[in-house]
mmCIF file of C-alpha atoms in Angstrom:
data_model
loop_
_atom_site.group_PDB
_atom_site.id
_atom_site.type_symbol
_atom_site.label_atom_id
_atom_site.label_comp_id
_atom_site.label_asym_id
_atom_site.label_seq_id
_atom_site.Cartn_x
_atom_site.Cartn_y
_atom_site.Cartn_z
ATOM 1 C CA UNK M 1 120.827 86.598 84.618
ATOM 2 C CA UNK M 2 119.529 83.544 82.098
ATOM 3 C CA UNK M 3 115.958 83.575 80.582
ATOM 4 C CA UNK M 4 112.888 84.078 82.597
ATOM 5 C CA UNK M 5 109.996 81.949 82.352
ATOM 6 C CA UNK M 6 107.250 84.044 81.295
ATOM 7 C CA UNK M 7 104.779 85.011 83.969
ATOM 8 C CA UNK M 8 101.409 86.945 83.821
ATOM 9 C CA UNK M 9 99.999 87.822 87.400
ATOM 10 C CA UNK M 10 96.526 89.204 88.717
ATOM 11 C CA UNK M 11 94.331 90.237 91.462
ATOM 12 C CA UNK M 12 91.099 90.600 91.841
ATOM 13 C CA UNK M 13 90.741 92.332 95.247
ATOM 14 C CA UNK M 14 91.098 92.075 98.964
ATOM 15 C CA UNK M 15 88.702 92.677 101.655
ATOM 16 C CA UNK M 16 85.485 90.673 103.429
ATOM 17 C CA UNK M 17 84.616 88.760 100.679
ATOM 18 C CA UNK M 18 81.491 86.359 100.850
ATOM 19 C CA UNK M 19 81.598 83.363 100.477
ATOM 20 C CA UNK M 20 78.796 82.659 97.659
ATOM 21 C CA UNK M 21 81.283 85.169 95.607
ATOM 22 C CA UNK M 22 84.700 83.083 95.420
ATOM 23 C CA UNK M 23 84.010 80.862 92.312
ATOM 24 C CA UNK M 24 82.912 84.038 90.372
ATOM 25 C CA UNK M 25 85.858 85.570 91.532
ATOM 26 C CA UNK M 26 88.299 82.295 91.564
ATOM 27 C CA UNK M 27 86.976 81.832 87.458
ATOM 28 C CA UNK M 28 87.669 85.721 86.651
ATOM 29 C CA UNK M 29 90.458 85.626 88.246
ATOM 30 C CA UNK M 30 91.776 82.325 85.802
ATOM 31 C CA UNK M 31 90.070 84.065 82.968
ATOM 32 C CA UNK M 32 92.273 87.411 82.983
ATOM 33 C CA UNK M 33 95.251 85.513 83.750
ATOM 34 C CA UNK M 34 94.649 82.853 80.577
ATOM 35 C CA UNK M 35 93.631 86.162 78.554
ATOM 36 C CA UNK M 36 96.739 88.324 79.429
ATOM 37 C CA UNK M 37 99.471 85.129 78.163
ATOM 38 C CA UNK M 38 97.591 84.302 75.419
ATOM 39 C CA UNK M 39 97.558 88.355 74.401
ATOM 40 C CA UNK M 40 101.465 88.309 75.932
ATOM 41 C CA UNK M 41 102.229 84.857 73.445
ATOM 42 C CA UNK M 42 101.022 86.673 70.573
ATOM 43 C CA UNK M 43 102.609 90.122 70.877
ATOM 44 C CA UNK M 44 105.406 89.503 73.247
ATOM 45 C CA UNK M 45 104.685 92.134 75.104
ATOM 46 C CA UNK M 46 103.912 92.799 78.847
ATOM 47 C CA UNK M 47 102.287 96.086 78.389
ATOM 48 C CA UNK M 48 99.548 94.127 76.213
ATOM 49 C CA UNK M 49 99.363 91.349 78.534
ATOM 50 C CA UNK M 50 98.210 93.777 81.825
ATOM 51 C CA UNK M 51 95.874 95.724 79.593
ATOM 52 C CA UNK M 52 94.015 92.791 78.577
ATOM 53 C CA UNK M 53 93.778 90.689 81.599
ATOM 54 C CA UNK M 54 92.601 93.619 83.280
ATOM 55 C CA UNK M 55 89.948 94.609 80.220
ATOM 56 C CA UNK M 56 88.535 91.011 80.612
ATOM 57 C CA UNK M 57 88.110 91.671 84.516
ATOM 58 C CA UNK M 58 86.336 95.144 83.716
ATOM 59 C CA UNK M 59 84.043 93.405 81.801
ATOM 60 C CA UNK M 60 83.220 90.826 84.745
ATOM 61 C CA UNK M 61 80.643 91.856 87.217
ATOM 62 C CA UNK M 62 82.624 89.805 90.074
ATOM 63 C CA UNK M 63 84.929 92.645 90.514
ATOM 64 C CA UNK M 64 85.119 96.203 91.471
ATOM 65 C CA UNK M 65 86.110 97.816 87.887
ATOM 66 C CA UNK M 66 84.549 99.169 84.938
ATOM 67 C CA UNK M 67 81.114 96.628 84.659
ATOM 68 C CA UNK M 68 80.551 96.339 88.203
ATOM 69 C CA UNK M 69 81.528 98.912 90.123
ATOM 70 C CA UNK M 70 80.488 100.501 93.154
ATOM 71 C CA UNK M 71 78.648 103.944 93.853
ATOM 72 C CA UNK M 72 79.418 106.859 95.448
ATOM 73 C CA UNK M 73 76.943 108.227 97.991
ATOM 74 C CA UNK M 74 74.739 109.753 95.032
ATOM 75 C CA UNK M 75 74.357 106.389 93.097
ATOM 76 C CA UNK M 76 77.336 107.490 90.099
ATOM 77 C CA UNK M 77 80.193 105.567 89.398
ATOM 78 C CA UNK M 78 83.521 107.260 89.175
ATOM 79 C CA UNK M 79 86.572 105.477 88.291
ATOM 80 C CA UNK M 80 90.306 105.506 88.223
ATOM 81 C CA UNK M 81 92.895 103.305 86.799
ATOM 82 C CA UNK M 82 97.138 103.129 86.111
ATOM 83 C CA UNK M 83 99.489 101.284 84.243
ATOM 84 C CA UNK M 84 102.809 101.896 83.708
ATOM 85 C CA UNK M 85 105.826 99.903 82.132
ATOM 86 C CA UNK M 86 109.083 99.215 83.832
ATOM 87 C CA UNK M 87 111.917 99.834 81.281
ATOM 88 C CA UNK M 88 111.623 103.594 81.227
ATOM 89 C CA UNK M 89 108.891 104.237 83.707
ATOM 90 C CA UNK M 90 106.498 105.473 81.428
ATOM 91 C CA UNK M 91 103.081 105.942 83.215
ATOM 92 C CA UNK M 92 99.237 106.940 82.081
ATOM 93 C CA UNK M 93 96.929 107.515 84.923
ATOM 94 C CA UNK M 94 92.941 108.185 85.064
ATOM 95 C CA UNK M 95 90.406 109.302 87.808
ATOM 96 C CA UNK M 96 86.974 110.335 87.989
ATOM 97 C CA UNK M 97 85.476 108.638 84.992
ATOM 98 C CA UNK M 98 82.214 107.905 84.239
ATOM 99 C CA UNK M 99 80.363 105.532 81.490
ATOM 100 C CA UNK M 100 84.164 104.579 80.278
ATOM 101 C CA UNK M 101 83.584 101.101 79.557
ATOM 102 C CA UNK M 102 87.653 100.754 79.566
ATOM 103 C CA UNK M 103 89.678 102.942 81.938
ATOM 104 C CA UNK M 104 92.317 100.902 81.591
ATOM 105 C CA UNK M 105 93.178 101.534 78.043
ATOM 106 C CA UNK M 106 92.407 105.135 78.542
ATOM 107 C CA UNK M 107 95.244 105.362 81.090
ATOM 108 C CA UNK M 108 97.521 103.239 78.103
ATOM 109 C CA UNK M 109 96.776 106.146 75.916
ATOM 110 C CA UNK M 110 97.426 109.058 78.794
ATOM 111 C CA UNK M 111 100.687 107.163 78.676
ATOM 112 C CA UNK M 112 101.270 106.851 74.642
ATOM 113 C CA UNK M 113 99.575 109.734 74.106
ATOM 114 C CA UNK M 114 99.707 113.428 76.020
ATOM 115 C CA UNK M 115 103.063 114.512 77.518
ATOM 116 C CA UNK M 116 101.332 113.951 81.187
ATOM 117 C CA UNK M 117 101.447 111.151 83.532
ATOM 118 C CA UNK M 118 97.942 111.784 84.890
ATOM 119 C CA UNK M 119 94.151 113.130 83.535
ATOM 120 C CA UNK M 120 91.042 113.552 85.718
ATOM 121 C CA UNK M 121 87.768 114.230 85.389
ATOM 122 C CA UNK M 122 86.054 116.336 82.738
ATOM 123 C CA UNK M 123 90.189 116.822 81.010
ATOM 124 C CA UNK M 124 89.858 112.980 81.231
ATOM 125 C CA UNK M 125 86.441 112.377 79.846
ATOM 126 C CA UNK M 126 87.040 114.804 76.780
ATOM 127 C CA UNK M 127 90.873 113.211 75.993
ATOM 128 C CA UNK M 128 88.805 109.920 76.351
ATOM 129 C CA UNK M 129 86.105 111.339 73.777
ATOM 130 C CA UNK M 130 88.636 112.613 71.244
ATOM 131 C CA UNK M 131 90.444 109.655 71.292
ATOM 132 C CA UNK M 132 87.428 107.423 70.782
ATOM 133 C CA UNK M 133 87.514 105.114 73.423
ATOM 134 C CA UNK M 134 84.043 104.078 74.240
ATOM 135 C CA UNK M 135 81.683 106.046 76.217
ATOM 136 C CA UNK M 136 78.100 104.365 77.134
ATOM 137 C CA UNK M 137 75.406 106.461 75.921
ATOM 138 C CA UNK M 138 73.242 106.578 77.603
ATOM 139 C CA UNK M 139 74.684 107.115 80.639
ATOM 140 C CA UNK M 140 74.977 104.716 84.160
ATOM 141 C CA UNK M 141 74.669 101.387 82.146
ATOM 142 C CA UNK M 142 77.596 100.494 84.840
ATOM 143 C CA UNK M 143 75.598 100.492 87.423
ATOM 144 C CA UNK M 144 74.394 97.250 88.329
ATOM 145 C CA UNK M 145 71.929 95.953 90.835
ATOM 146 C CA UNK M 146 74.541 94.525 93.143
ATOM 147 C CA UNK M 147 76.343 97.909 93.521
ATOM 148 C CA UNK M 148 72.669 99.142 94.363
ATOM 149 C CA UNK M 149 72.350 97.016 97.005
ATOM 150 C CA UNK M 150 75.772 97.265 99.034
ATOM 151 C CA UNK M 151 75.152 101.171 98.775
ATOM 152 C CA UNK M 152 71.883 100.733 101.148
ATOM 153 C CA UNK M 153 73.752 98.301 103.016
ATOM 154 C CA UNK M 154 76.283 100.593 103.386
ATOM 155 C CA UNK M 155 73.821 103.819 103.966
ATOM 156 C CA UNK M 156 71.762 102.089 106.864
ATOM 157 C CA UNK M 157 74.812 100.942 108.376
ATOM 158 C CA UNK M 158 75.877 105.056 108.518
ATOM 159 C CA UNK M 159 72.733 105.398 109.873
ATOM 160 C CA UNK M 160 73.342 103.066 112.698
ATOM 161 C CA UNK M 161 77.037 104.263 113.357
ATOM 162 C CA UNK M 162 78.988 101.161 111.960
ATOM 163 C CA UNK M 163 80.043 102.359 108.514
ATOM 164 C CA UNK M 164 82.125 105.855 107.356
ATOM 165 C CA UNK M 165 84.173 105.258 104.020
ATOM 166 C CA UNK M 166 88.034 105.789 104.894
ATOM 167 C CA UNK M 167 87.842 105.106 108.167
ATOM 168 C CA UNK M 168 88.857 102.460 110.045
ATOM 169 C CA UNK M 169 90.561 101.625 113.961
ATOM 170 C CA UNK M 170 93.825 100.230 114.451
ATOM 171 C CA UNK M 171 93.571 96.869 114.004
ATOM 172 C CA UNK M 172 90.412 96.425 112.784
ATOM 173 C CA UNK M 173 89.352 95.231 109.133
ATOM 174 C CA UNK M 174 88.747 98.464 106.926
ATOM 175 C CA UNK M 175 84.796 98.906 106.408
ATOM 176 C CA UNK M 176 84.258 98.335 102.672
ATOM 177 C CA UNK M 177 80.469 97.232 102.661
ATOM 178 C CA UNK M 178 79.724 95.251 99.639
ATOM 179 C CA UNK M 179 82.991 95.732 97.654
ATOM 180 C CA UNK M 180 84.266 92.866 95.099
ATOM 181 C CA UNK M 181 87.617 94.163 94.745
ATOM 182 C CA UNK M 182 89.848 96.375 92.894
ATOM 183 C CA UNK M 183 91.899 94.178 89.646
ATOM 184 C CA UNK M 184 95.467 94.657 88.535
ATOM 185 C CA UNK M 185 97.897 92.432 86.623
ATOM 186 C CA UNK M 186 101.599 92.255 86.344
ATOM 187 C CA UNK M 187 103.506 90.492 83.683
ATOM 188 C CA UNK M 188 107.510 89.635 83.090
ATOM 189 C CA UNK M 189 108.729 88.412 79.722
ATOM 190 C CA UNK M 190 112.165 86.584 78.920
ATOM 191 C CA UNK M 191 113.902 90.237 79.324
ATOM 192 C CA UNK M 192 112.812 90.887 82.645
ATOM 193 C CA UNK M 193 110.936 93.588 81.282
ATOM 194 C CA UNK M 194 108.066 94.346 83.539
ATOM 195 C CA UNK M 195 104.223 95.949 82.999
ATOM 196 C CA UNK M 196 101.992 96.616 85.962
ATOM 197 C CA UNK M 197 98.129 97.867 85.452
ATOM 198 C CA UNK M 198 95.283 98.142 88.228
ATOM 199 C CA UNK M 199 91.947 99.497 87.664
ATOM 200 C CA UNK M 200 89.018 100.245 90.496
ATOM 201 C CA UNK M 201 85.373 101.678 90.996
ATOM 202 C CA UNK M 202 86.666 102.842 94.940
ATOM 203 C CA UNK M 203 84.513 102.092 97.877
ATOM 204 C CA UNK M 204 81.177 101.904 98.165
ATOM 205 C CA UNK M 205 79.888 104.787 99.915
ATOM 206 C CA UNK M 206 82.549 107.485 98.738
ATOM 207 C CA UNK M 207 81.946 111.062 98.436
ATOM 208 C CA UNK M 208 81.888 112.238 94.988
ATOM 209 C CA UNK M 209 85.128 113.067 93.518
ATOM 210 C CA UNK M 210 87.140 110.782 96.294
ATOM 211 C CA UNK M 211 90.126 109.468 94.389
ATOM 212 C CA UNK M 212 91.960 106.663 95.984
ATOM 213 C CA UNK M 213 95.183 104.917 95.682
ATOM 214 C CA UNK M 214 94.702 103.323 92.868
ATOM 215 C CA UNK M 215 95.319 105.592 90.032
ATOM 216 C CA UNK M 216 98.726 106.670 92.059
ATOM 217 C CA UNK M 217 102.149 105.803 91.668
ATOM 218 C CA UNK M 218 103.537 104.061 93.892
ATOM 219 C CA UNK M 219 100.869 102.978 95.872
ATOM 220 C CA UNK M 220 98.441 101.333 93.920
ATOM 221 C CA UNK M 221 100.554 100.485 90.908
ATOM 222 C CA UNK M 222 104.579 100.849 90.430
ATOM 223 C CA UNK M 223 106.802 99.006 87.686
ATOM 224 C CA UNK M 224 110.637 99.167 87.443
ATOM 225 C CA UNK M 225 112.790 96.743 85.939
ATOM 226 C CA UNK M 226 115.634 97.478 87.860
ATOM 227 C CA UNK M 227 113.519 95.532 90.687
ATOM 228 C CA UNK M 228 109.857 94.304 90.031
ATOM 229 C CA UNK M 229 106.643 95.621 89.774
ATOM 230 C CA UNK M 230 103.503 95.724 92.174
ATOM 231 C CA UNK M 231 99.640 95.702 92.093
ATOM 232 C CA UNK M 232 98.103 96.742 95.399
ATOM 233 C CA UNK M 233 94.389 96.354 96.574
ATOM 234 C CA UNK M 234 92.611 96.869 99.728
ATOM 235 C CA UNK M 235 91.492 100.318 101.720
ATOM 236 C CA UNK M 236 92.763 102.910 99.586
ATOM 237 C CA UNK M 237 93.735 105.814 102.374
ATOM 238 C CA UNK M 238 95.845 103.144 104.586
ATOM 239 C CA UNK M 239 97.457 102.497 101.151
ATOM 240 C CA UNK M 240 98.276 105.818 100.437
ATOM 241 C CA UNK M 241 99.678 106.946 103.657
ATOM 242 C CA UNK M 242 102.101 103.662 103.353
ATOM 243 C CA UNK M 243 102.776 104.371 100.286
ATOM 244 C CA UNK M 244 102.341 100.537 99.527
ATOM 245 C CA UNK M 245 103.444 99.773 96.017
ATOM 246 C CA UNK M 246 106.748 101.743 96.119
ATOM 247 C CA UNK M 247 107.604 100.417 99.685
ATOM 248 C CA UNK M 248 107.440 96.974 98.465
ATOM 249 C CA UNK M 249 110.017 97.606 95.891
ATOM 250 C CA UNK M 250 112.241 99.163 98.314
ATOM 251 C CA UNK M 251 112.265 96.169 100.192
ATOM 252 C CA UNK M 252 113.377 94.518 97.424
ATOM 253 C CA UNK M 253 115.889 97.004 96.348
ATOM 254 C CA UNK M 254 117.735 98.050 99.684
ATOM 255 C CA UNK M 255 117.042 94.967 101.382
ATOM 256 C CA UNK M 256 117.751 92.553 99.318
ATOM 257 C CA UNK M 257 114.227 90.650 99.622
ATOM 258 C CA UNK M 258 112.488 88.572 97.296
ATOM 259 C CA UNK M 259 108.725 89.117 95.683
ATOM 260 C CA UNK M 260 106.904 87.032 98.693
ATOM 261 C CA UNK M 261 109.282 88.396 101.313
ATOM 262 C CA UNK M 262 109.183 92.184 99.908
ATOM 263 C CA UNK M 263 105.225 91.656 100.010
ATOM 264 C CA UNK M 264 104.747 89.805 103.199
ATOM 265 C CA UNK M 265 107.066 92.320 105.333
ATOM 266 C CA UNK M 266 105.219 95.530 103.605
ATOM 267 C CA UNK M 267 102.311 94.689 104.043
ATOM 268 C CA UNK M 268 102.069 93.340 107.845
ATOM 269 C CA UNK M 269 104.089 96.609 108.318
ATOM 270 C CA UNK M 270 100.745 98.665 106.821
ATOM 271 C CA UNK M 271 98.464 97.147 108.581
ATOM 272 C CA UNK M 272 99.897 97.323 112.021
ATOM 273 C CA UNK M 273 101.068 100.839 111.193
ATOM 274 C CA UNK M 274 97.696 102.156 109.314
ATOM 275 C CA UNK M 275 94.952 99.449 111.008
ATOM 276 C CA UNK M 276 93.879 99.131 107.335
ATOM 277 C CA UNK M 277 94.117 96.123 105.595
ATOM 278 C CA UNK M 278 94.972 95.481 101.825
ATOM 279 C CA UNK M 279 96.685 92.582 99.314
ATOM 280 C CA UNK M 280 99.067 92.964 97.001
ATOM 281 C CA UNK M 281 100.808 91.052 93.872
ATOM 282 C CA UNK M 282 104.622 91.225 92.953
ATOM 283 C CA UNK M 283 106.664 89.940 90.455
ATOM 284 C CA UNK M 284 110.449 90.933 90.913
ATOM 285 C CA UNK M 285 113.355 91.015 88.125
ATOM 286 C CA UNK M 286 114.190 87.299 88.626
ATOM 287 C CA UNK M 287 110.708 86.279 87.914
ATOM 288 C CA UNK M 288 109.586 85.427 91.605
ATOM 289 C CA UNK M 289 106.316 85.789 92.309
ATOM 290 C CA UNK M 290 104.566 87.560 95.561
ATOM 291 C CA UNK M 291 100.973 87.248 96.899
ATOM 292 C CA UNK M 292 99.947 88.496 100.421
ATOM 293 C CA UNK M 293 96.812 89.855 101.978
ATOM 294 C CA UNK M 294 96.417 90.755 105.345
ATOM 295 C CA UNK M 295 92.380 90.996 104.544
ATOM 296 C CA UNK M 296 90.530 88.285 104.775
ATOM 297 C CA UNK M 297 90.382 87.205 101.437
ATOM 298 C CA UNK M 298 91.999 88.434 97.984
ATOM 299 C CA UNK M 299 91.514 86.504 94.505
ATOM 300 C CA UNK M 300 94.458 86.141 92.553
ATOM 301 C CA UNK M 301 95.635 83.565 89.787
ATOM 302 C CA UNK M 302 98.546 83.501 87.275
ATOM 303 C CA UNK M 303 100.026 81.391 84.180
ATOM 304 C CA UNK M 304 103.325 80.549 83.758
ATOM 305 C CA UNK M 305 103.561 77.632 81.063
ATOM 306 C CA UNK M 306 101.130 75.445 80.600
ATOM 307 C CA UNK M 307 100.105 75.735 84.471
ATOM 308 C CA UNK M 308 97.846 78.390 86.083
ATOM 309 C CA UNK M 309 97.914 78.838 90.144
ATOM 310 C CA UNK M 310 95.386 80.257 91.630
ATOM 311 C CA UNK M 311 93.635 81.030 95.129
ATOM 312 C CA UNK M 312 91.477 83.058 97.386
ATOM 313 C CA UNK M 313 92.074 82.275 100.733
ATOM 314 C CA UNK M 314 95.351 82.193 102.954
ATOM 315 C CA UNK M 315 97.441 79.682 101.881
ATOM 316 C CA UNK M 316 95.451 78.615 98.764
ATOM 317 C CA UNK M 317 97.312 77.298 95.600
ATOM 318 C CA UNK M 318 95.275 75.282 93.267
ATOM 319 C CA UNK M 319 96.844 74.341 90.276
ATOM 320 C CA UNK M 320 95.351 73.635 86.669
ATOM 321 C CA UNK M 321 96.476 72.695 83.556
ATOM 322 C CA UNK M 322 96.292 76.269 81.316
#
């Protein structure tokens, strides 16, 4: 296999997005991906790349992660986030955070770290406080107006009989009231060596101490080099049941597929199976790229070169000068 073009990929969630919210999400979305090369040009290496392109989008209130959000039925924010890098499998994932202004560099250090692949709640919040990451004193400066809002959208819709968080009917879009979308990045370098990092606040609405697919292997995040490495996003149960991330890699492994293909087939295959819907990103070993949602909408962009590609709807693919 010759050199591969250097690629850094993101998301910034699936699901019923409206309208007045795609150029916040469409610039993010550019933003991460121009942060994570630039980070990737000057260290050369993927693991940076992911951390930062998803930092920048925790900072962004246009998506569902760190700054931004949403609540749990009794107004807190808890969130979860993985990373993991594809030459050995080495992994770092967090859950049930609160006031961590970066979860995704906490899950980099559960990695580099602690013997474990996984922390959670309080074990999480005191590794995060001896390792100084920063905490927001005082507490629920994450919580922002917005995320206020779609959680009484979301309650008087439960009151009327047309929301329940996690569940959905076959075929039908999963309910996700007010939700801006979980972020991830994955990068390749020249090496085919592969980094993959996704970081969420969950669904509005969720009971307290609900953990989704997101910190998860294999469903909301997996990396191997052998193959390629996958973001997911979308409803978080349907993805765990399918297993998502890891089933898109199989595709590629036993069946020979490519990123798109891989993607395309896994996902359709979810949905139909699970009646939830999600998006997810790929990159395989050869450097192809894969983007697929079978929501309505998902923001994604990436840089490779001096070009950045980016999108929202189905079949979007603008193209700027990086």
């Amino acid at each position: 296999m010759g050199a591969i073009e250097p690629i850094v990929l993101v998301h910034g969630g699936a699901g019923d997005i409206p309208d007045s919210r795609d150029p916040g999400k469409n610039d993010g979305a550019r933003a991460a991906a121009r942060i994570g090369y630039k980070v990737f040009q000057e260290t050369n290496s993927v693991l940076d790349a992911v951390e930062a392109a998803v930092k920048s989008m925790e900072l962004d209130g246009n998506f569902n992660a760190g700054y931004g959000s949403v609540l749990t039925l009794n107004e807190t924010v808890e969130m979860e986030a993985s990373i993991m890098r594809g030459s050995d499998l080495a992994s770092g994932c967090v859950t049930l955070l609160k006031d961590v202004r970066h979860p995704i560099t906490l899950a980099r250090m559960v990695m580099e770290k602690t013997p474990h692949n996984f922390l959670g709640a309080d074990g999480a919040m005191d590794f995060a406080a001896e390792q100084g990451v920063e905490i927001l004193s005082p507490p629920g400066q994450l919580v922002t107006e917005q995320a206020k809002r779609a959680l009484e959208r979301f309650k008087e819709e439960r009151t009327q009989g047309l929301s329940m968080p996690g569940k959905t009917e076959i075929g039908q879009e999963a309910p996700n009231p007010g939700d801006v979308g979980t972020v991830g990045a994955v990068a390749i370098d020249r090496d085919g060596r592969i980094a993959v990092a996704t970081s969420t606040g969950g669904i509005t609405g969720k009971y307290v101490g609900r953990i989704g697919d997101t910190p998860l292997l294999g469903c909301g995040t997996y990396a191997d080099d052998r193959f390629g490495g996958v973001s997911t996003t979308g409803h978080g149960e349907s993805i765990m049941k399918f297993v998502l991330a890891k089933d898109i890699i199989n595709r590629i492994a036993f069946k020979g597929l490519n990123a798109q293909q891989a993607t395309e087939e896994s996902l359709v295959e979810m949905t139909k199976v699970t009646g939830g819907t999600a998006g997810a990103i790929t990159i395989d070993k050869e450097g192809n790229v894969g983007i697929f949602f079978t929501s309505k909408k998902m923001s994604w962009a990436y840089q490779k070169g001096t070009e950045i590609h980016y999108g929202i709807r189905s079949g979007d693919n603008f193209v700027e000068k990086a």
